[in-house]
Short mmCIF file of C-alpha atoms and ligand atoms in Angstrom, two decimals:
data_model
loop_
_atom_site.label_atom_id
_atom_site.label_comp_id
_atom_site.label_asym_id
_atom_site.label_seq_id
_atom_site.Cartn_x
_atom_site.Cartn_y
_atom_site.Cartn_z
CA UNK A 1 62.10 -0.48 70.70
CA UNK A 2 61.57 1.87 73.31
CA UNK A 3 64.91 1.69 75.32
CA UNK A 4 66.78 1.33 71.67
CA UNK A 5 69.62 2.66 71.64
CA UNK A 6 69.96 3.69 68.15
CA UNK A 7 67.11 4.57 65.32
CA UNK A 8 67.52 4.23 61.95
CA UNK A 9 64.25 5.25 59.96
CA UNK A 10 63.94 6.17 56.38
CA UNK A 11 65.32 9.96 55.02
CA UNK A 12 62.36 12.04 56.13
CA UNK A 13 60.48 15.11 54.49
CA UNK A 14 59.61 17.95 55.83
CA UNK A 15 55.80 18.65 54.36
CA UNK A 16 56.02 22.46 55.53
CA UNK A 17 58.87 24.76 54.84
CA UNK A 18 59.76 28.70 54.75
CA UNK A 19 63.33 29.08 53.16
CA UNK A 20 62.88 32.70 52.09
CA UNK A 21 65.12 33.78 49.48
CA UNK A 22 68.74 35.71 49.36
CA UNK A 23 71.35 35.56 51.77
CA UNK A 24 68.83 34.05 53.90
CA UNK A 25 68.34 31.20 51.47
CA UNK A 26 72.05 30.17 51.78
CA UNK A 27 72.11 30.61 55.96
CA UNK A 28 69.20 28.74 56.89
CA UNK A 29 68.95 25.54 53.46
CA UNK A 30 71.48 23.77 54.92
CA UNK A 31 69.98 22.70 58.13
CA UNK A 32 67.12 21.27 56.66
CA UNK A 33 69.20 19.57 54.08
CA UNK A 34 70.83 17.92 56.52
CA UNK A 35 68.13 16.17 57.96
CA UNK A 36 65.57 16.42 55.19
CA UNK A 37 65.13 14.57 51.35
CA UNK A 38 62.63 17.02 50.35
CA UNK A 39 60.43 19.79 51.58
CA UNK A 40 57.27 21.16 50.74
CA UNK A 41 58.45 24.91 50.04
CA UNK A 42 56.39 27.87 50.77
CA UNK A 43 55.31 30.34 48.47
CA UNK A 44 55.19 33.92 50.90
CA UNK A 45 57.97 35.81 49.49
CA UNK A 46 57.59 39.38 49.07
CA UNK A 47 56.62 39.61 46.51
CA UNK A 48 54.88 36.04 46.71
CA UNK A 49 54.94 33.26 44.47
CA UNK A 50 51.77 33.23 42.40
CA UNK A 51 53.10 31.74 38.75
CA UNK A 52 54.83 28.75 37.69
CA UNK A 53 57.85 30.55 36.20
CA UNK A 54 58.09 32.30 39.24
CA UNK A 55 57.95 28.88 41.00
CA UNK A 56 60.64 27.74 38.71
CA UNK A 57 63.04 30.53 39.01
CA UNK A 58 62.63 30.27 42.97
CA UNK A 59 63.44 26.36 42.76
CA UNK A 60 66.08 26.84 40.82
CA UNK A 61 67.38 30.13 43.26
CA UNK A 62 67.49 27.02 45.87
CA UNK A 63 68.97 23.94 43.93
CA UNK A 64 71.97 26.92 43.41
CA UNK A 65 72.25 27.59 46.92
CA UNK A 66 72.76 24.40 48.20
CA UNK A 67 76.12 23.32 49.36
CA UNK A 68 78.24 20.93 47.94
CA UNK A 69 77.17 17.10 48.65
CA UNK A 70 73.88 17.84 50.05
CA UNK A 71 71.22 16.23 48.08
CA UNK A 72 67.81 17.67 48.65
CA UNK A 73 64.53 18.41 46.58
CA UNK A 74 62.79 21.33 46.59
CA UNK A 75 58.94 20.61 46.20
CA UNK A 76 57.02 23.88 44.82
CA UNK A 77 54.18 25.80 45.67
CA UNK A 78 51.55 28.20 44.48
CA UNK A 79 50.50 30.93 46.55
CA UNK A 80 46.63 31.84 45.60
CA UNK A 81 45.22 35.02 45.67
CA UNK A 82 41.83 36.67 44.74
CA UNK A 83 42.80 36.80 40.95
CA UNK A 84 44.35 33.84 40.34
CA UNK A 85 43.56 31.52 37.43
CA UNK A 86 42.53 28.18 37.26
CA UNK A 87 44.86 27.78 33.89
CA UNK A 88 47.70 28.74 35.57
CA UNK A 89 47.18 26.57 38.34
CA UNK A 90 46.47 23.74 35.93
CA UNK A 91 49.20 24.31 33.75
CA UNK A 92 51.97 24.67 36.99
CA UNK A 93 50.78 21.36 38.20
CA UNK A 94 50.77 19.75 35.21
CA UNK A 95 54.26 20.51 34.15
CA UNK A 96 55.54 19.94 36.83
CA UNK A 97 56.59 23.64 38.70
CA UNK A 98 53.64 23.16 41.81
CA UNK A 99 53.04 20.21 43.65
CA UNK A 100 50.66 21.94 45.99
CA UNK A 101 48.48 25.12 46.14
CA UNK A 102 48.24 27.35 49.34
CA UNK A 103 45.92 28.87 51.16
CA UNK A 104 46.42 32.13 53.06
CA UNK A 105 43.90 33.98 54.20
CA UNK A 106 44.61 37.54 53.78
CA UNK A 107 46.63 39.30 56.57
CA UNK A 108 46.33 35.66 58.70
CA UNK A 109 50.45 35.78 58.96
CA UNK A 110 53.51 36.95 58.17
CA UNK A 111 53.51 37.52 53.96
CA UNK A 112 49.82 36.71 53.50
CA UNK A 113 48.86 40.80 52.89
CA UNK A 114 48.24 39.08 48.97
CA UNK A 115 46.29 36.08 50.53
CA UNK A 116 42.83 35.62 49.60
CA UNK A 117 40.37 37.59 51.10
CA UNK A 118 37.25 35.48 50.31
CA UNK A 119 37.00 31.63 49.50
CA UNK A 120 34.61 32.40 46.62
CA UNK A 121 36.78 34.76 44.88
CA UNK A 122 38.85 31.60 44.30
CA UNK A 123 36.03 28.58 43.76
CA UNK A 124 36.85 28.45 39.96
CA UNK A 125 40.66 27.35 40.91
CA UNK A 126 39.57 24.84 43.69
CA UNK A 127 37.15 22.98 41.37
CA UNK A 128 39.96 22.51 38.75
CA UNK A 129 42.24 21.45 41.71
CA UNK A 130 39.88 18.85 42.38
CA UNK A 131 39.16 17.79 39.50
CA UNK A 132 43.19 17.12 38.54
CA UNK A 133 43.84 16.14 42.24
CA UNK A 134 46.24 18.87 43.24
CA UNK A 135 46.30 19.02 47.11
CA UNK A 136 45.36 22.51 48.83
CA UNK A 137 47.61 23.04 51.63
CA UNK A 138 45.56 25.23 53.75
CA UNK A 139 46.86 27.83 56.56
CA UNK A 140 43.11 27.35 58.57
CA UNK A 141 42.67 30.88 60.14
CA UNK A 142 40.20 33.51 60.39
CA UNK A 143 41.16 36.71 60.49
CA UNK A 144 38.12 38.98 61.34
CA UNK A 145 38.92 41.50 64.30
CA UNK A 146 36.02 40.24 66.19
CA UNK A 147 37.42 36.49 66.41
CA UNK A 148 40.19 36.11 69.13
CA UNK A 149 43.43 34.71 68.12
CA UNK A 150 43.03 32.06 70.39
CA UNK A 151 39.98 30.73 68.38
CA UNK A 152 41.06 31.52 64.85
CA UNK A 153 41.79 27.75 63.93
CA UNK A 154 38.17 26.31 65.31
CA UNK A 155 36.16 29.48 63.83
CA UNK A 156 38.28 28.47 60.35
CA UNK A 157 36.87 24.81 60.47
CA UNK A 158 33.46 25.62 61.08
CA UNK A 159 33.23 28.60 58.55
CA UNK A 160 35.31 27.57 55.84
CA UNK A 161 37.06 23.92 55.96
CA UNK A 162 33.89 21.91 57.09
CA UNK A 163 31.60 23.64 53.97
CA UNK A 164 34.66 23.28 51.92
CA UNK A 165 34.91 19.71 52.27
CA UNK A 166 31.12 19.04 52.22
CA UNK A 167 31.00 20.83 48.87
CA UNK A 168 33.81 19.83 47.33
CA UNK A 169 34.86 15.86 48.42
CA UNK A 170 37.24 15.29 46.15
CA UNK A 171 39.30 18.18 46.80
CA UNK A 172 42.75 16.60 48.53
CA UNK A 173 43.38 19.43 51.11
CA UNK A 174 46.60 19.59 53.89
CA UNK A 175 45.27 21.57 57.17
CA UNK A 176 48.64 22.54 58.11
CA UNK A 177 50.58 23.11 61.32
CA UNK A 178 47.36 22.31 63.41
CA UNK A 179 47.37 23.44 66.69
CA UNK A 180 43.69 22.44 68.27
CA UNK A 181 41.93 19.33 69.64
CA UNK A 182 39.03 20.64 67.02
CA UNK A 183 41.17 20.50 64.43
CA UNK A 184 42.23 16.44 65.55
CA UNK A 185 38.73 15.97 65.71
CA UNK A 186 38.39 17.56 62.14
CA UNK A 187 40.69 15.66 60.69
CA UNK A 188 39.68 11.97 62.10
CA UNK A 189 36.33 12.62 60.89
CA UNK A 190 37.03 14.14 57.23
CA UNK A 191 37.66 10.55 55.77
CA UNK A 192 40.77 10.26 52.79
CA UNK A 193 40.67 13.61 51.29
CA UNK A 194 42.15 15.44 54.34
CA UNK A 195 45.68 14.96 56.54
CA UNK A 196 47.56 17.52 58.67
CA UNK A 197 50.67 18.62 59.06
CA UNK A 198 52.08 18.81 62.79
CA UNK A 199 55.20 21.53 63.80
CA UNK A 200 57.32 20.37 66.48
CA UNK A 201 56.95 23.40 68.54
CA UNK A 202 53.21 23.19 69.42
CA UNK A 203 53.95 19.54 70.24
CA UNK A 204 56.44 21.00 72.58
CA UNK A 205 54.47 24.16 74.01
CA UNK A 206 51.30 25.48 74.97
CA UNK A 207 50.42 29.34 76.10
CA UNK A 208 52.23 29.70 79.01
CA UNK A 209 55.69 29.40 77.17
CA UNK A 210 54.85 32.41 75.29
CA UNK A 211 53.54 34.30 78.24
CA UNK A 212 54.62 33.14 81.86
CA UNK A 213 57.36 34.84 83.60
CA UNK A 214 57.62 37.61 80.80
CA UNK A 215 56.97 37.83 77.22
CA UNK A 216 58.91 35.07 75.01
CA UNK A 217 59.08 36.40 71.55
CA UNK A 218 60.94 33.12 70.05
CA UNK A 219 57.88 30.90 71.15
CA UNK A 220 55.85 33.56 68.81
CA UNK A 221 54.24 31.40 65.81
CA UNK A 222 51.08 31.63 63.72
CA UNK A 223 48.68 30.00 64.66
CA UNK A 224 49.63 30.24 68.32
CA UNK A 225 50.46 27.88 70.27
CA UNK A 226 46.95 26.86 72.55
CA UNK A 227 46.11 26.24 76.02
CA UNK A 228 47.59 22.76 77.37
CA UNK A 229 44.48 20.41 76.21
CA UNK A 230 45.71 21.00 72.65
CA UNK A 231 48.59 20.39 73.03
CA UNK A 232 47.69 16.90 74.42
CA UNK A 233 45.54 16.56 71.66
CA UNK A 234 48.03 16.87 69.13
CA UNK A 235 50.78 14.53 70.68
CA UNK A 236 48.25 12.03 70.76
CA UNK A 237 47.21 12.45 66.91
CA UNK A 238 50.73 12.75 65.79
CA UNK A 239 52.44 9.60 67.60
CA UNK A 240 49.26 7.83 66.94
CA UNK A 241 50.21 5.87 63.73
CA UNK A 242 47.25 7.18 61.78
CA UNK A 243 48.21 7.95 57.83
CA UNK A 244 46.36 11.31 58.74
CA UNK A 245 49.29 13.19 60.31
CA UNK A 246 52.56 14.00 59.02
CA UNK A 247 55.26 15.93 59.58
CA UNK A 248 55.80 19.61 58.48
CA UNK A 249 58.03 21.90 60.35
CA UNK A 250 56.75 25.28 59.30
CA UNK A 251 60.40 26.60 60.38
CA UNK A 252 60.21 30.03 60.01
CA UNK A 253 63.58 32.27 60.55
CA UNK A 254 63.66 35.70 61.60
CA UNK A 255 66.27 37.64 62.44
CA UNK A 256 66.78 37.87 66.11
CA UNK A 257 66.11 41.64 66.21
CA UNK A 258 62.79 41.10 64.16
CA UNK A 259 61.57 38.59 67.06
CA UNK A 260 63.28 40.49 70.08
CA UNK A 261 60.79 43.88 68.73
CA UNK A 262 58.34 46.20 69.89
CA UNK A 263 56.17 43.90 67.31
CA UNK A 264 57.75 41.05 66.98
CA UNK A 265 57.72 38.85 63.76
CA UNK A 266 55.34 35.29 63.61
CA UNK A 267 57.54 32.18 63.53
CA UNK A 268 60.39 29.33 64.82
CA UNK A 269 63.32 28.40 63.29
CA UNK A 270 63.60 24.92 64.10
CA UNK A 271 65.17 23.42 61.01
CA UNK A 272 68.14 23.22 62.95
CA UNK A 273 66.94 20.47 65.46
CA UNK A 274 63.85 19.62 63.61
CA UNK A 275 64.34 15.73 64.25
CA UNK A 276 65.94 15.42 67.53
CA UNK A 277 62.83 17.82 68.59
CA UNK A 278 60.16 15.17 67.30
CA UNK A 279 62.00 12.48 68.34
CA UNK A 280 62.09 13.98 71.80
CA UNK A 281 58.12 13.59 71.52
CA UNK A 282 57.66 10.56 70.36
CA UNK A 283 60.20 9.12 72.76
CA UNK A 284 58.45 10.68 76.21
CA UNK A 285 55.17 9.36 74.33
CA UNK A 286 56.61 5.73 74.22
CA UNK A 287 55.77 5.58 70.36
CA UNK A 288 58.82 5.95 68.51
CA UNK A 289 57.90 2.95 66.63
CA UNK A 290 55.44 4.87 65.40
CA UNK A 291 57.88 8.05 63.90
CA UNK A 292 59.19 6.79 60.65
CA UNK A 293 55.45 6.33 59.52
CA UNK A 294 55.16 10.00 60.63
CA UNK A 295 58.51 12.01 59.57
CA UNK A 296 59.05 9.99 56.72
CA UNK A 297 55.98 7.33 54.90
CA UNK A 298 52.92 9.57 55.50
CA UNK A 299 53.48 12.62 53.77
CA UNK A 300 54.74 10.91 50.43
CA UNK A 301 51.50 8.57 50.90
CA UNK A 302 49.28 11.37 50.71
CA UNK A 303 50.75 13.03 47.80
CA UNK A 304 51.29 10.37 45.76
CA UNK A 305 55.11 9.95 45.57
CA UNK A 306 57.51 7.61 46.89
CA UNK A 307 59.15 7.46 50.35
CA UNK A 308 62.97 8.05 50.44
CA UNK A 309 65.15 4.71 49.80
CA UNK A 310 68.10 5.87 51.79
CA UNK A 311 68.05 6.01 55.48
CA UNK A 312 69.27 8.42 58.46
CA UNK A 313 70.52 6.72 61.79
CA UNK A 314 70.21 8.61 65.33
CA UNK A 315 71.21 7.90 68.29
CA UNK A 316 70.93 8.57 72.23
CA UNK A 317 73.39 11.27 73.34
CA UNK A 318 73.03 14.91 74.21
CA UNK A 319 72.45 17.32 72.19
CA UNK A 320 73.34 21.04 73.20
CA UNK A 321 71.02 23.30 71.03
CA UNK A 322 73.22 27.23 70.75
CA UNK A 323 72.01 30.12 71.94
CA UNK A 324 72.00 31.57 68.30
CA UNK A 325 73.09 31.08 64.81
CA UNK A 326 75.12 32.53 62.32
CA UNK A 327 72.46 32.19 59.09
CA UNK A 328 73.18 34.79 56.56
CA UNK A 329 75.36 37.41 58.67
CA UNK A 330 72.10 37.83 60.90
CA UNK A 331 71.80 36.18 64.19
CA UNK A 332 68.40 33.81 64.51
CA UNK A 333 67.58 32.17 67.54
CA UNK A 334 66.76 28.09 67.25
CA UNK A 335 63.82 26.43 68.95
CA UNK A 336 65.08 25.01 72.01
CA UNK A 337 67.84 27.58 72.30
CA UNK A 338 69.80 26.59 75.59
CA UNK A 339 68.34 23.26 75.56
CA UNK A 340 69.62 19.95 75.90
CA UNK A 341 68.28 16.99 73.39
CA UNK A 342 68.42 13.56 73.39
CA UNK A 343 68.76 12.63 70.28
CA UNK A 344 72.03 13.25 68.04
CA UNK A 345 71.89 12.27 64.15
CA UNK A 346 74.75 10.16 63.78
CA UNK A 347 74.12 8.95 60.11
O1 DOR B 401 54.56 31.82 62.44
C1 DOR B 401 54.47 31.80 61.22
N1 DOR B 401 55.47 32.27 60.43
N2 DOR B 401 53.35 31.34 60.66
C2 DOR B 401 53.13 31.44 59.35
O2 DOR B 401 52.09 31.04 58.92
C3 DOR B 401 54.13 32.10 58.47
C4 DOR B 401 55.46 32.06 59.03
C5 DOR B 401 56.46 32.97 58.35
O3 DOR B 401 56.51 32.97 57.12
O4 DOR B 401 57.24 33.64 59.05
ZN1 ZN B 402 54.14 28.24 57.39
#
């Protein structure tokens, strides 16, 4: 399989998605629906997405700004915050408007300012969530001023995920875009109730991309990307086979001038390559046997729905990734902007 020439896998999901709304909406949808059946949407718009008719209107916002021919299912989102009810949250899921519930900390990233600001303030909401089985997609930070960045994710397990679980075992909760050999460790040990979601950039890059030789604002995501260790960590755990991991891009477009700042914005757009990037990693890991399970029969696995019946073929040519894109009027810079791929979606 390894030297194959061409890969045909089932359509894959993406299980972690920012398609903001507008202008921006149109620019940057169809490069995920390209690749992508479905995607797990996220709710921090400004002003966020806390109520199912909100959720609604914002699915529908995206079904309308998708192109002609491309087939592609948004998959909704509630974004919890200190006052939000448990009726609400039951009612969403119920009919249908949220598959998922997230988590933001308050001020851990970019939109979370309306992010919850203590776990308890929402323990009413995660009991009914486990008691109907909605998953809890969690962004695992800290954010205290006395925790450094680089130890956000670890501090989060100890303080919040590992009680969390303990207390509540039948709560089904995503730790997305994990970036730490804790969190692998995390994960393994949590039994059923917990997976992860994986980007492609911190599969791709440690620190020193962000830092050496000068100060790379397009390698800039939340969480950071770690020291090398974890990133070996995390190519291990997601070309490993296990059900556990799955694949969520947490693409992320910014205009170019918001990322090339005096404060540059938190995140990657790499919706435009998102395959061809994982496939790079799975292929220099010898495991791309193992990548349909991950892009494409994990994810629905976990929350309960069926994997896609039609297919998407690849094959091995080169792939030259632009310096920039047109999305929206605004130029964004792609993850692996200059770079050459291996992998070209043929089908
Ligand atoms: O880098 C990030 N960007 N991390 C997040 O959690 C949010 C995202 C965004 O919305 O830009
Ligand atoms: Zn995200």
């Amino acid at each position: 399989m390894d030297q194959a020439e061409t890969l045909t896998i089932r359509r894959p999901d993406d299980w972690h998605l920012h398609l903001r709304d507008g202008d921006v909406l149109r620019g940057v949808l169809p490069y995920t629906a390209r690749q992508f059946a479905r995607a797990i949407v996220m709710p921090n718009l400004s002003p966020p997405v806390t109520t199912a008719a909100e959720a609604q209107a914002y699915r529908e916002r995206i079904v309308d700004a998708l192109p002609d021919g491309l087939d592609f299912t948004p998959l909704m989102t509630c974004y919890l915050t200190d006052s939000t009810s448990p009726d609400e949250i039951e009612r969403g899921y119920g009919e249908g408007a949220f598959v998922a519930a997230k988590l933001y900390p308050a001020h851990a990233t970019t939109g979370s300012a309306h992010g919850v600001t203590d776990i308890a303030h929402i323990r009413g909401v995660l009991v009914g969530m486990e008691r109907i089985g909605m998953p809890l997609l969690v962004h695992g930070e800290v954010t205290d001023d006395e925790t450094d960045i680089f130890d956000r994710e670890a501090v989060f397990i100890e303080r919040i995920l590992a009680p969390l679980i303990r207390d509540m075992p039948g709560l089904r909760i995503v730790f997305e875009h994990i970036t730490t050999a804790e969190a692998v460790s995390f994960v393994e040990q949590a039994g059923p109730q917990a997976a992860a979601t994986i980007t492609p950039q911190h599969l791709h890059i440690n620190r020193n991309a962000m830092l050496v030789g000068g100060i790379r604002p397009h390698a800039y995501c939340l969480p950071v990307a770690k020291r090398e260790k974890h990133r070996l960590a995390l190519r291990k755990a997601a070309t490993s086979g296990s059900a556990k991991y799955f694949l969520g891009t947490d693409s992320a477009p910014h205009a170019k001038s918001a990322k090339e700042n005096a404060c540059g914005c938190a995140g990657i757009f790499n919706a435009p390559f998102a395959l061809e990037s994982y496939l790079a990693v799975f292929d220099e890991e010898g495991a791309l046997d193992c990548f349909e399970g991950f892009a494409s029969l994990h994810g629905p696995q976990f929350y309960g729905l069926e994997p896609n019946q039609d297919t998407i073929t690849f094959a091995r040519a080169q792939v030259q990734v632009p310096e920039q894109l047109e999305a929206a009027g605004a130029p964004i810079v792609p993850f692996h902007a200059g770079e050459t791929l291996g992998w070209k979606q043929v089908d």
